[in-house]
């Protein structure tokens, strides 16, 4: 059977680090509150003028180097992003140009924090269908440009960054075993931004108004997240006749350590098998899972043959899981 196997990973974080103590100076918050409620200690923030592709391209180059693949051998780029450089063209085209992947097709996927799960599943479907053999999947975000730094309930949560993986079609038992995506568009109001798209244009009147804020019902989102997260992971196990005991490492979307550990507990998974890096990167939206995969690999948490569960959730609501054998 043809599977898509991750043969290289990379990540890139913008150099500027903003700690919780830095935020204490500009808003009514504390390091203690942020750490206790979210697990975050610091986040990386892109300078003005830096777009998602500027972070995605170095992450992609690192993944290509690790894979030993030339840019011109990439047939498709799929980029998960909620903070594209422009409304159009897409961020994948900009990454394609920056890395010199001259022969590839390029598409973006917007599924907010589930963006990498959707992007990876899309890429996997193309590989499994025999359409493409070598695909670059990126999660790239400069979500902090959307934040209102006067709104402590959302401003403390997010960071910028990018991660990338190279997928290669391979016969055998290694690679992506199953993918499961879900959505509930009825829950749009749990996490959204009103102005900036076709339905509600940015105007002189609303540009500094609530229409341009990231609006989040944090507690509602928290409750939905722990359920959909676990269910997506459970479906992946059922589809492969595996149990929680088979999982060597769970790499979840990094939104909140309490959400992550509650979901792991519901699954019956030991904390030692959960990869968490939210403390130093915060919530990087669609980039969080590929950044975490790259870090897990570089720090020796992933070994050949390991069963890895990836799972994410985000605005939409959207959610998804990918189970793979490394
Ligand atoms: O990737 C998907 C995107 N987002 C998420 O997944 C977020 C999901 N939700 C969460 O992670 C949590 O709901 C939050 C971390 C956002 C909030 O934690 P919480 O335990 O649900 O707190 P809360 O919203 O119920 O607020 C508790 C208190 C409130 O004060 P009062 O009303 O009790 O006096 C807030 O005003 O904490 C206050 N608060 C803050 N205090 C200090 C809210 N934000 C802050 C802050 N610093 N940054």
Coordinates of N, CA, C and O in Angstrom, one line a residue, residues 103-247:
X103 N 8.3 23.9 -9.7 CA 7.4 23.0 -10.4 C 6.2 22.6 -9.6 O 5.4 21.8 -10.0
X104 N 6.0 23.2 -8.4 CA 4.9 22.8 -7.6 C 3.6 23.5 -7.8 O 3.6 24.7 -8.1
X105 N 2.5 22.9 -7.5 CA 1.2 23.5 -7.3 C 1.2 24.1 -5.9 O 2.1 23.7 -5.1
X106 N 0.3 25.0 -5.6 CA 0.4 25.7 -4.3 C -1.0 26.0 -3.9 O -1.7 26.7 -4.6
X107 N -1.4 25.6 -2.7 CA -2.7 25.9 -2.1 C -2.6 26.2 -0.6 O -1.8 25.6 0.1
X108 N -3.5 27.1 -0.2 CA -3.7 27.3 1.3 C -4.9 26.6 1.8 O -5.9 26.4 1.0
X109 N -4.9 26.3 3.1 CA -6.0 25.7 3.7 C -6.2 26.5 5.0 O -5.3 26.7 5.8
X110 N -7.5 27.0 5.1 CA -7.8 27.8 6.4 C -8.7 27.0 7.2 O -9.9 26.8 6.9
X111 N -8.2 26.4 8.3 CA -9.1 25.7 9.2 C -8.6 26.1 10.6 O -8.6 25.4 11.6
X112 N -8.1 27.4 10.7 CA -7.7 28.0 12.0 C -6.7 27.1 12.6 O -5.7 26.6 12.0
X113 N -6.9 26.8 13.9 CA -5.8 26.0 14.6 C -5.8 24.6 14.2 O -4.8 23.8 14.5
X114 N -6.8 24.1 13.5 CA -6.8 22.7 12.9 C -6.1 22.8 11.5 O -6.1 21.7 10.8
X115 N -5.6 23.9 11.1 CA -5.1 24.1 9.8 C -4.1 23.0 9.3 O -4.1 22.5 8.2
X116 N -3.2 22.7 10.3 CA -2.2 21.7 9.8 C -2.8 20.3 9.7 O -2.4 19.5 8.8
X117 N -3.8 20.0 10.5 CA -4.4 18.7 10.4 C -5.2 18.6 9.0 O -5.1 17.6 8.4
X118 N -5.8 19.7 8.7 CA -6.5 19.7 7.4 C -5.5 19.7 6.2 O -5.7 19.0 5.2
X119 N -4.4 20.5 6.3 CA -3.4 20.5 5.3 C -2.7 19.2 5.1 O -2.5 18.7 4.0
X120 N -2.3 18.5 6.2 CA -1.7 17.2 6.1 C -2.6 16.2 5.6 O -2.2 15.3 4.7
X121 N -3.9 16.2 6.0 CA -4.9 15.2 5.4 C -5.1 15.4 3.9 O -5.2 14.5 3.2
X122 N -5.1 16.7 3.5 CA -5.3 17.0 2.1 C -4.1 16.5 1.3 O -4.2 15.8 0.3
X123 N -2.9 16.8 1.8 CA -1.7 16.3 1.1 C -1.6 14.8 1.1 O -1.3 14.2 0.0
X124 N -2.0 14.1 2.2 CA -2.0 12.7 2.3 C -3.0 12.1 1.2 O -2.7 11.1 0.6
X125 N -4.1 12.7 1.1 CA -5.1 12.2 0.1 C -4.6 12.3 -1.3 O -4.8 11.3 -2.1
X126 N -3.9 13.3 -1.7 CA -3.2 13.4 -3.0 C -2.2 12.3 -3.2 O -2.1 11.7 -4.3
X127 N -1.4 12.1 -2.1 CA -0.4 11.0 -2.2 C -1.0 9.7 -2.4 O -0.6 8.9 -3.2
X128 N -2.0 9.4 -1.5 CA -2.7 8.1 -1.5 C -3.4 7.8 -2.9 O -3.4 6.7 -3.3
X129 N -3.9 8.9 -3.5 CA -4.5 8.8 -4.8 C -3.6 8.6 -5.9 O -4.0 8.4 -7.1
X130 N -2.3 8.8 -5.6 CA -1.3 8.6 -6.7 C -1.1 9.8 -7.5 O -0.4 9.8 -8.6
X131 N -1.6 11.0 -7.1 CA -1.5 12.2 -7.9 C -0.1 12.8 -7.7 O 0.5 13.2 -8.7
X132 N 0.4 12.9 -6.5 CA 1.7 13.5 -6.2 C 2.5 12.5 -5.3 O 1.9 11.8 -4.5
X133 N 3.8 12.6 -5.5 CA 4.7 11.7 -4.7 C 5.5 12.5 -3.7 O 5.9 11.9 -2.7
X134 N 5.8 13.7 -3.9 CA 6.6 14.5 -3.0 C 5.8 15.8 -2.7 O 5.7 16.7 -3.6
X135 N 5.4 16.0 -1.5 CA 4.6 17.2 -1.1 C 5.1 17.9 0.1 O 5.6 17.2 1.1
X136 N 5.1 19.2 0.1 CA 5.5 20.0 1.2 C 4.3 20.5 2.0 O 3.4 21.1 1.3
X137 N 4.2 20.2 3.3 CA 3.1 20.7 4.0 C 3.6 21.7 5.1 O 4.5 21.3 5.9
X138 N 3.0 22.8 5.1 CA 3.5 23.9 6.0 C 2.4 24.4 6.9 O 1.2 24.5 6.5
X139 N 2.7 24.8 8.1 CA 1.8 25.6 8.9 C 2.5 26.9 9.2 O 3.7 26.8 9.8
X140 N 2.0 28.0 8.9 CA 2.7 29.3 9.0 C 1.8 30.4 9.5 O 0.7 30.6 8.9
X141 N 2.2 31.1 10.6 CA 1.3 32.0 11.1 C 2.0 33.3 11.7 O 3.0 33.1 12.4
X142 N 1.4 34.4 11.4 CA 1.7 35.7 12.1 C 0.4 36.2 12.7 O -0.1 37.3 12.4
X143 N -0.2 35.3 13.6 CA -1.5 35.7 14.1 C -1.5 36.9 15.0 O -2.5 37.6 15.2
X144 N -0.3 37.2 15.6 CA -0.3 38.3 16.5 C -0.6 39.6 15.9 O -1.0 40.6 16.6
X145 N -0.5 39.7 14.6 CA -0.9 41.0 13.9 C -2.4 41.3 14.1 O -2.8 42.5 14.0
X146 N -3.2 40.3 14.4 CA -4.6 40.5 14.5 C -5.0 40.8 16.0 O -6.1 41.2 16.2
X147 N -4.0 40.7 16.9 CA -4.4 40.9 18.3 C -4.6 42.3 18.7 O -3.9 43.2 18.2
X148 N -5.6 42.5 19.6 CA -5.7 43.8 20.3 C -5.0 43.7 21.6 O -5.5 42.9 22.5
X149 N -3.9 44.4 21.8 CA -3.1 44.3 23.0 C -3.8 44.9 24.2 O -3.2 44.8 25.3
X150 N -4.9 45.4 24.0 CA -5.7 45.9 25.2 C -6.6 44.8 25.7 O -7.3 44.9 26.7
X151 N -6.7 43.7 25.0 CA -7.6 42.6 25.4 C -6.9 41.4 25.9 O -6.4 40.5 25.2
X152 N -6.7 41.4 27.2 CA -5.9 40.4 27.9 C -6.4 39.0 27.7 O -5.6 38.0 27.8
X153 N -7.7 38.8 27.5 CA -8.2 37.5 27.5 C -7.7 36.7 26.2 O -7.7 35.5 26.2
X154 N -7.4 37.4 25.1 CA -6.8 36.8 23.9 C -5.4 37.1 23.7 O -4.6 36.3 23.1
X155 N -5.0 38.3 24.0 CA -3.6 38.8 23.6 C -2.5 37.9 24.2 O -1.4 37.8 23.6
X156 N -2.7 37.3 25.4 CA -1.7 36.6 26.0 C -1.5 35.2 25.4 O -0.5 34.5 25.8
X157 N -2.4 34.8 24.6 CA -2.5 33.3 24.2 C -1.6 33.0 23.0 O -1.2 31.8 22.9
X158 N -1.4 33.9 22.1 CA -0.9 33.5 20.8 C 0.6 33.9 20.6 O 1.1 34.9 21.2
X159 N 1.2 33.2 19.6 CA 2.6 33.5 19.2 C 2.7 33.3 17.7 O 1.8 32.7 17.1
X160 N 3.8 33.7 17.1 CA 4.1 33.5 15.7 C 5.1 32.4 15.4 O 5.9 32.1 16.3
X161 N 5.0 31.8 14.3 CA 6.0 30.7 13.9 C 5.5 29.9 12.7 O 4.5 30.1 12.2
X162 N 6.4 29.0 12.3 CA 6.1 28.1 11.2 C 6.7 26.8 11.4 O 7.8 26.7 12.0
X163 N 6.1 25.7 10.9 CA 6.7 24.4 10.8 C 6.3 23.8 9.5 O 5.4 24.2 8.8
X164 N 7.2 22.8 9.1 CA 6.9 22.2 7.8 C 7.4 20.7 7.8 O 8.3 20.4 8.6
X165 N 6.7 19.9 7.0 CA 7.1 18.5 6.8 C 7.2 18.2 5.3 O 6.4 18.8 4.5
X166 N 8.1 17.4 4.9 CA 8.1 16.8 3.5 C 7.5 15.4 3.6 O 7.9 14.6 4.4
X167 N 6.5 15.2 2.7 CA 5.9 13.9 2.6 C 6.4 13.2 1.3 O 6.5 13.9 0.3
X168 N 6.6 12.0 1.4 CA 7.0 11.2 0.2 C 6.2 9.9 0.1 O 5.9 9.3 1.1
X169 N 5.7 9.6 -1.1 CA 5.0 8.4 -1.3 C 5.9 7.2 -1.1 O 6.9 7.2 -1.8
X170 N 5.5 6.3 -0.3 CA 6.3 5.1 0.0 C 5.5 3.9 0.1 O 4.4 4.0 0.8
X171 N 5.9 2.7 -0.3 CA 5.2 1.5 -0.1 C 5.6 1.0 1.3 O 6.8 1.1 1.7
X172 N 4.7 0.4 2.0 CA 5.1 -0.2 3.3 C 4.2 0.3 4.5 O 3.2 0.8 4.3
X173 N 4.7 0.0 5.7 CA 3.9 0.2 6.9 C 4.2 1.5 7.6 O 3.6 1.9 8.6
X174 N 5.2 2.3 7.1 CA 5.6 3.6 7.7 C 4.8 4.7 7.0 O 4.6 4.6 5.8
X175 N 4.5 5.7 7.8 CA 3.8 6.8 7.3 C 2.4 7.0 7.9 O 2.1 6.4 8.9
X176 N 1.6 7.8 7.2 CA 0.2 8.1 7.7 C -0.7 6.9 7.6 O -0.9 6.4 6.5
X177 N -1.3 6.5 8.7 CA -2.1 5.4 8.8 C -3.6 5.7 8.6 O -4.3 5.0 7.9
X178 N -4.0 6.9 9.1 CA -5.4 7.3 9.0 C -5.5 8.8 9.4 O -4.7 9.3 10.1
X179 N -6.5 9.4 8.8 CA -6.8 10.8 9.1 C -8.3 11.0 9.4 O -9.1 10.3 8.8
X180 N -8.7 11.9 10.3 CA -10.1 12.1 10.6 C -10.3 13.6 10.8 O -9.7 14.2 11.7
X181 N -11.2 14.2 10.0 CA -11.4 15.7 10.2 C -12.9 15.9 10.5 O -13.8 15.1 10.2
X182 N -13.2 17.0 11.2 CA -14.5 17.3 11.6 C -14.7 18.8 11.7 O -13.8 19.6 11.7
X183 N -16.0 19.2 11.6 CA -16.3 20.6 11.7 C -17.7 20.8 12.3 O -18.6 20.0 12.1
X184 N -17.9 21.9 12.9 CA -19.3 22.4 13.4 C -19.4 23.9 13.1 O -19.0 24.7 14.0
X185 N -19.9 24.2 11.9 CA -20.0 25.6 11.6 C -21.0 26.4 12.4 O -21.0 27.6 12.4
X186 N -21.8 25.7 13.1 CA -22.8 26.3 14.0 C -22.2 27.0 15.2 O -22.8 27.7 15.9
X187 N -20.9 26.6 15.4 CA -20.2 27.1 16.6 C -19.2 28.3 16.2 O -18.3 28.6 16.9
X188 N -19.6 29.0 15.1 CA -18.7 30.0 14.6 C -18.4 31.1 15.7 O -17.2 31.5 15.8
X189 N -19.4 31.4 16.5 CA -19.2 32.5 17.4 C -18.3 32.2 18.6 O -17.9 33.1 19.4
X190 N -17.9 31.0 18.8 CA -17.0 30.6 19.9 C -15.6 31.3 19.7 O -14.9 31.6 20.6
X191 N -15.2 31.4 18.4 CA -13.9 32.0 18.1 C -13.9 32.6 16.7 O -14.0 31.8 15.8
X192 N -13.9 33.9 16.6 CA -14.0 34.5 15.3 C -13.6 35.9 15.2 O -13.4 36.6 16.3
X193 N -13.4 36.4 14.0 CA -13.1 37.8 13.8 C -14.1 38.3 12.7 O -14.2 37.6 11.6
X194 N -14.9 39.3 13.0 CA -16.0 39.7 12.1 C -15.5 40.4 10.8 O -16.0 40.1 9.7
X195 N -14.7 41.4 11.0 CA -14.4 42.3 9.9 C -13.1 41.9 9.2 O -12.1 41.4 9.8
X196 N -13.1 42.1 7.9 CA -11.8 41.9 7.1 C -12.1 41.0 5.9 O -11.3 40.9 5.0
X197 N -13.2 40.3 5.9 CA -13.6 39.5 4.7 C -14.7 40.1 3.9 O -14.9 41.3 4.0
X198 N -15.3 39.3 3.1 CA -16.3 39.8 2.1 C -17.6 40.2 2.8 O -18.3 41.1 2.3
X199 N -18.0 39.7 3.9 CA -19.3 39.9 4.5 C -19.2 41.3 5.3 O -20.2 42.0 5.4
X200 N -18.1 41.5 5.9 CA -18.0 42.7 6.7 C -16.6 43.4 6.4 O -15.6 42.9 7.0
X201 N -16.6 44.4 5.6 CA -15.4 45.0 5.2 C -14.8 45.8 6.3 O -15.5 46.3 7.2
X202 N -13.5 46.0 6.2 CA -12.8 46.9 7.2 C -13.1 48.3 6.7 O -12.9 48.7 5.5
X203 N -13.6 49.2 7.6 CA -14.0 50.6 7.3 C -13.3 51.5 8.3 O -12.8 51.0 9.3
X204 N -13.3 52.8 7.9 CA -12.7 53.7 8.9 C -13.4 53.7 10.2 O -12.8 53.9 11.3
X205 N -14.7 53.3 10.2 CA -15.5 53.3 11.4 C -15.2 52.0 12.3 O -15.1 52.1 13.5
X206 N -15.0 50.9 11.6 CA -14.8 49.7 12.5 C -13.3 49.2 12.6 O -13.1 48.2 13.3
X207 N -12.4 49.9 12.0 CA -11.0 49.4 12.0 C -10.4 49.3 13.4 O -9.7 48.3 13.7
X208 N -10.9 50.1 14.4 CA -10.4 49.9 15.7 C -11.5 49.4 16.7 O -11.4 49.5 17.9
X209 N -12.6 48.9 16.1 CA -13.7 48.5 16.9 C -13.7 47.0 17.2 O -12.8 46.3 16.8
X210 N -14.7 46.5 17.9 CA -14.7 45.1 18.3 C -14.8 44.2 17.1 O -14.4 43.0 17.2
X211 N -15.3 44.7 15.9 CA -15.3 43.9 14.7 C -14.0 43.4 14.3 O -13.8 42.4 13.6
X212 N -12.9 44.1 14.7 CA -11.6 43.7 14.3 C -10.8 43.0 15.5 O -9.6 42.7 15.4
X213 N -11.6 42.6 16.5 CA -10.9 41.9 17.6 C -11.1 40.4 17.4 O -12.1 39.9 16.8
X214 N -10.1 39.6 17.9 CA -10.3 38.1 18.0 C -11.3 38.0 19.1 O -11.0 38.3 20.3
X215 N -12.5 37.5 18.8 CA -13.5 37.3 19.8 C -13.6 35.8 20.2 O -13.8 35.0 19.3
X216 N -13.5 35.6 21.5 CA -13.4 34.2 21.9 C -14.3 34.0 23.2 O -14.2 34.7 24.1
X217 N -15.1 32.9 23.1 CA -15.7 32.5 24.3 C -14.9 31.3 24.9 O -15.1 30.2 24.6
X218 N -13.9 31.8 25.7 CA -12.8 30.8 26.1 C -13.3 29.6 26.8 O -12.8 28.5 26.5
X219 N -14.2 29.8 27.7 CA -14.6 28.6 28.5 C -15.4 27.6 27.7 O -15.3 26.4 27.8
X220 N -16.3 28.2 26.8 CA -17.1 27.3 25.9 C -16.1 26.5 25.0 O -16.3 25.3 24.7
X221 N -15.1 27.3 24.5 CA -14.2 26.6 23.6 C -13.4 25.5 24.3 O -13.2 24.4 23.8
X222 N -13.0 25.8 25.5 CA -12.3 24.9 26.4 C -13.1 23.6 26.5 O -12.6 22.5 26.2
X223 N -14.4 23.7 26.8 CA -15.2 22.5 27.0 C -15.4 21.7 25.7 O -15.3 20.5 25.7
X224 N -15.6 22.4 24.6 CA -15.8 21.7 23.3 C -14.4 21.0 22.9 O -14.4 19.9 22.4
X225 N -13.3 21.8 23.2 CA -12.0 21.3 22.7 C -11.7 19.9 23.3 O -11.3 19.0 22.6
X226 N -11.8 19.8 24.6 CA -11.4 18.6 25.3 C -12.2 17.4 24.7 O -11.7 16.2 24.7
X227 N -13.4 17.6 24.3 CA -14.3 16.5 23.8 C -13.9 16.2 22.4 O -13.6 15.0 22.1
X228 N -13.8 17.2 21.5 CA -13.6 16.9 20.1 C -12.2 16.4 19.8 O -12.0 15.5 19.0
X229 N -11.2 16.9 20.6 CA -9.9 16.4 20.5 C -9.8 14.9 20.8 O -9.3 14.1 20.0
X230 N -10.4 14.5 21.9 CA -10.3 13.1 22.3 C -11.1 12.2 21.3 O -10.6 11.1 20.9
X231 N -12.2 12.7 20.8 CA -13.0 11.9 19.9 C -12.3 11.7 18.6 O -12.3 10.6 18.0
X232 N -11.6 12.7 18.1 CA -10.9 12.6 16.8 C -9.7 11.6 17.0 O -9.5 10.7 16.1
X233 N -9.1 11.6 18.2 CA -8.0 10.6 18.4 C -8.6 9.2 18.5 O -8.0 8.3 18.0
X234 N -9.7 9.1 19.2 CA -10.4 7.8 19.4 C -10.7 7.2 18.0 O -10.6 6.0 17.8
X235 N -11.3 8.0 17.1 CA -11.6 7.5 15.8 C -10.4 7.0 15.1 O -10.5 6.0 14.4
X236 N -9.3 7.7 15.2 CA -8.1 7.2 14.5 C -7.7 5.9 15.1 O -7.2 5.0 14.3
X237 N -7.8 5.7 16.4 CA -7.4 4.4 17.0 C -8.4 3.3 16.5 O -7.9 2.2 16.1
X238 N -9.7 3.6 16.4 CA -10.7 2.6 16.0 C -10.4 2.2 14.6 O -10.5 1.0 14.2
X239 N -10.1 3.2 13.7 CA -9.9 2.9 12.3 C -8.7 2.0 12.0 O -8.6 1.4 11.0
X240 N -7.8 2.0 13.0 CA -6.5 1.2 12.8 C -6.5 0.0 13.7 O -5.4 -0.7 13.8
X241 N -7.6 -0.3 14.4 CA -7.6 -1.4 15.4 C -6.5 -1.2 16.4 O -5.9 -2.2 16.8
X242 N -6.2 0.0 16.8 CA -5.2 0.2 17.8 C -5.9 0.6 19.1 O -7.1 1.0 19.1
X243 N -5.1 0.6 20.2 CA -5.6 1.2 21.5 C -4.7 2.3 21.9 O -3.6 2.4 21.4
X244 N -5.1 2.9 23.0 CA -4.3 4.0 23.5 C -2.9 3.5 23.9 O -1.9 4.2 23.8
X245 N -2.8 2.3 24.3 CA -1.5 1.7 24.7 C -0.6 1.6 23.5 O 0.7 1.6 23.7
X246 N -1.1 1.7 22.3 CA -0.2 1.6 21.1 C 0.5 3.0 20.9 O 1.5 3.0 20.1
X247 N 0.0 4.0 21.4 CA 0.5 5.4 21.1 C 1.8 5.6 21.9 O 1.9 5.4 23.1

